[in-house]
Amino acid sequence: MPNDPQQTLPCRADMVDLFAGPGGLDVAARWLGLDVYGFEWDRNACETRLEAGLNFTPHDVREFGPGHVPGAWILAGGPPCQTFTVAGSGAGRDALAKVLSFVRRMAAGENVTREVARLDDERTGLVLEPLRWAMDAANAGTPYKVIVLEQVQAVLPVWKEMARVLEDGLGYHVDYGVLRTEEFGIPQSRRRAILIASLDGDRKLPMPTHRRYRKGVDRSEGNASLLPWESMGEALDRGGPFKVISNYGTGGFAKQRGVRTSDQPSATITGKVSRNRIVDLEGNPLERLTPYEAGRLQTFPADYPWSGKEVAQQIGNAMPPVLALHVLAAALGFRVSQEDARKVVDRPWLDTRDSAPIDHLQRMDRLFS
């Protein structure tokens, strides 16, 4: 990989992704025909990005700003979640009050960089980077027209505080809330805090296309206008029914290890997904999930070229591309059909990564000309 990040910066891009990982948001952007430049500092994720045809030089977003990606009109990012998630260190949750005060002080024009650097876990402060980029772009007279942010549910108060800054200080129309992945055709139950913002009129978070998964409730029940949620068995061709026994328990308690059957959505895919046990209905052990299967439960294309080390962690950290697709579309002012979502997931990535199977660029040009 090149050693000088400055030499690899793009001439232009439609979207900048501040915490790009192996490519969750990037994949969705490519499906929409958008040029995207992703900032990612993990070298393992960058190995996957290289094989996937995405930009791959490690970057630290704190060393860059809007001027480094000319022409970008969409700002996106899913900051590291480990300090906020229940399964992680908890440092972010413990520092939540400080993080909220930093947001307010940044809005007032204060420089909080040194104080943020003194947080117990440096990853916690990264959640503030999208606001810095948005404010710097606005102050330079080249504001991003669209902003999309994603994190674990515990970060919703931060998005709420940022929404006030974006609305009152920068003139954005903002919506935020918690989305459930299975309600968008993803064969996995996962809750994500989402924020979308636009300078081009009111925008709302995407509406579900599928029914919500509830333990003990049949997938045929619920709102008849919505599709049944997708199961692991439908996503993975394993030749028969199976059970997945989670490596860790509900709420972080090991004794409460979850079990899902192949006719249910997967539990949340985490960086420990490779440790989950797979058995048949009689309890006989089966082969554990391959990286390609785990990626498919995240809605990456089946041939996505996972590379480098700690692949399970890369997969667990990523934003599900189909959720990113629905969220990006909503931020841009249109809705993606279930047919389009299924089409892009089923198409080989390595054959179509440079094409736009969902082509809304002409409409985008009208929206933002």
GROMACS .gro file of N, CA, C and O in nm, residues 35 93 98 112 134 136 191 211 250 261 297 318 321 352:
model
   56
   35ASP      N    1  -1.977   0.815  -0.701
   35ASP     CA    2  -1.834   0.804  -0.675
   35ASP      C    3  -1.811   0.833  -0.527
   35ASP      O    4  -1.855   0.937  -0.476
   93ARG      N    5  -2.041   0.513   2.650
   93ARG     CA    6  -2.163   0.535   2.727
   93ARG      C    7  -2.133   0.612   2.855
   93ARG      O    8  -2.208   0.700   2.895
   98LYS      N    9  -2.019   1.407   2.853
   98LYS     CA   10  -1.910   1.488   2.800
   98LYS      C   11  -1.923   1.506   2.649
   98LYS      O   12  -1.902   1.616   2.596
  112VAL      N   13  -1.250   2.199   2.096
  112VAL     CA   14  -1.248   2.100   2.206
  112VAL      C   15  -1.151   1.985   2.178
  112VAL      O   16  -1.155   1.883   2.246
  134ALA      N   17  -1.880   1.870   0.884
  134ALA     CA   18  -1.998   1.944   0.836
  134ALA      C   19  -1.983   2.093   0.865
  134ALA      O   20  -2.013   2.177   0.778
  136ASP      N   21  -1.698   2.262   0.919
  136ASP     CA   22  -1.588   2.318   0.841
  136ASP      C   23  -1.630   2.343   0.696
  136ASP      O   24  -1.595   2.445   0.636
  191ARG      N   25  -3.029  -0.320   1.548
  191ARG     CA   26  -3.084  -0.184   1.562
  191ARG      C   27  -2.972  -0.083   1.543
  191ARG      O   28  -2.865  -0.095   1.602
  211ARG      N   29  -4.183  -0.689   0.772
  211ARG     CA   30  -4.238  -0.694   0.907
  211ARG      C   31  -4.128  -0.707   1.011
  211ARG      O   32  -4.020  -0.759   0.983
  250THR      N   33  -2.722  -1.240   2.576
  250THR     CA   34  -2.801  -1.118   2.572
  250THR      C   35  -2.752  -1.019   2.676
  250THR      O   36  -2.731  -1.053   2.793
  261THR      N   37  -3.288  -2.022   1.490
  261THR     CA   38  -3.301  -2.128   1.391
  261THR      C   39  -3.299  -2.068   1.252
  261THR      O   40  -3.319  -1.948   1.233
  297LEU      N   41  -2.524  -1.239   0.544
  297LEU     CA   42  -2.622  -1.202   0.647
  297LEU      C   43  -2.620  -1.052   0.674
  297LEU      O   44  -2.717  -0.997   0.726
  318ALA      N   45  -1.924  -0.351   0.998
  318ALA     CA   46  -1.975  -0.283   0.878
  318ALA      C   47  -2.123  -0.250   0.890
  318ALA      O   48  -2.200  -0.321   0.956
  321PRO      N   49  -2.503  -0.317   0.378
  321PRO     CA   50  -2.520  -0.237   0.256
  321PRO      C   51  -2.665  -0.211   0.217
  321PRO      O   52  -2.696  -0.102   0.168
  352THR      N   53  -1.980  -0.619  -1.123
  352THR     CA   54  -2.067  -0.502  -1.136
  352THR      C   55  -2.024  -0.385  -1.047
  352THR      O   56  -2.095  -0.286  -1.038
   0.00000   0.00000   0.00000
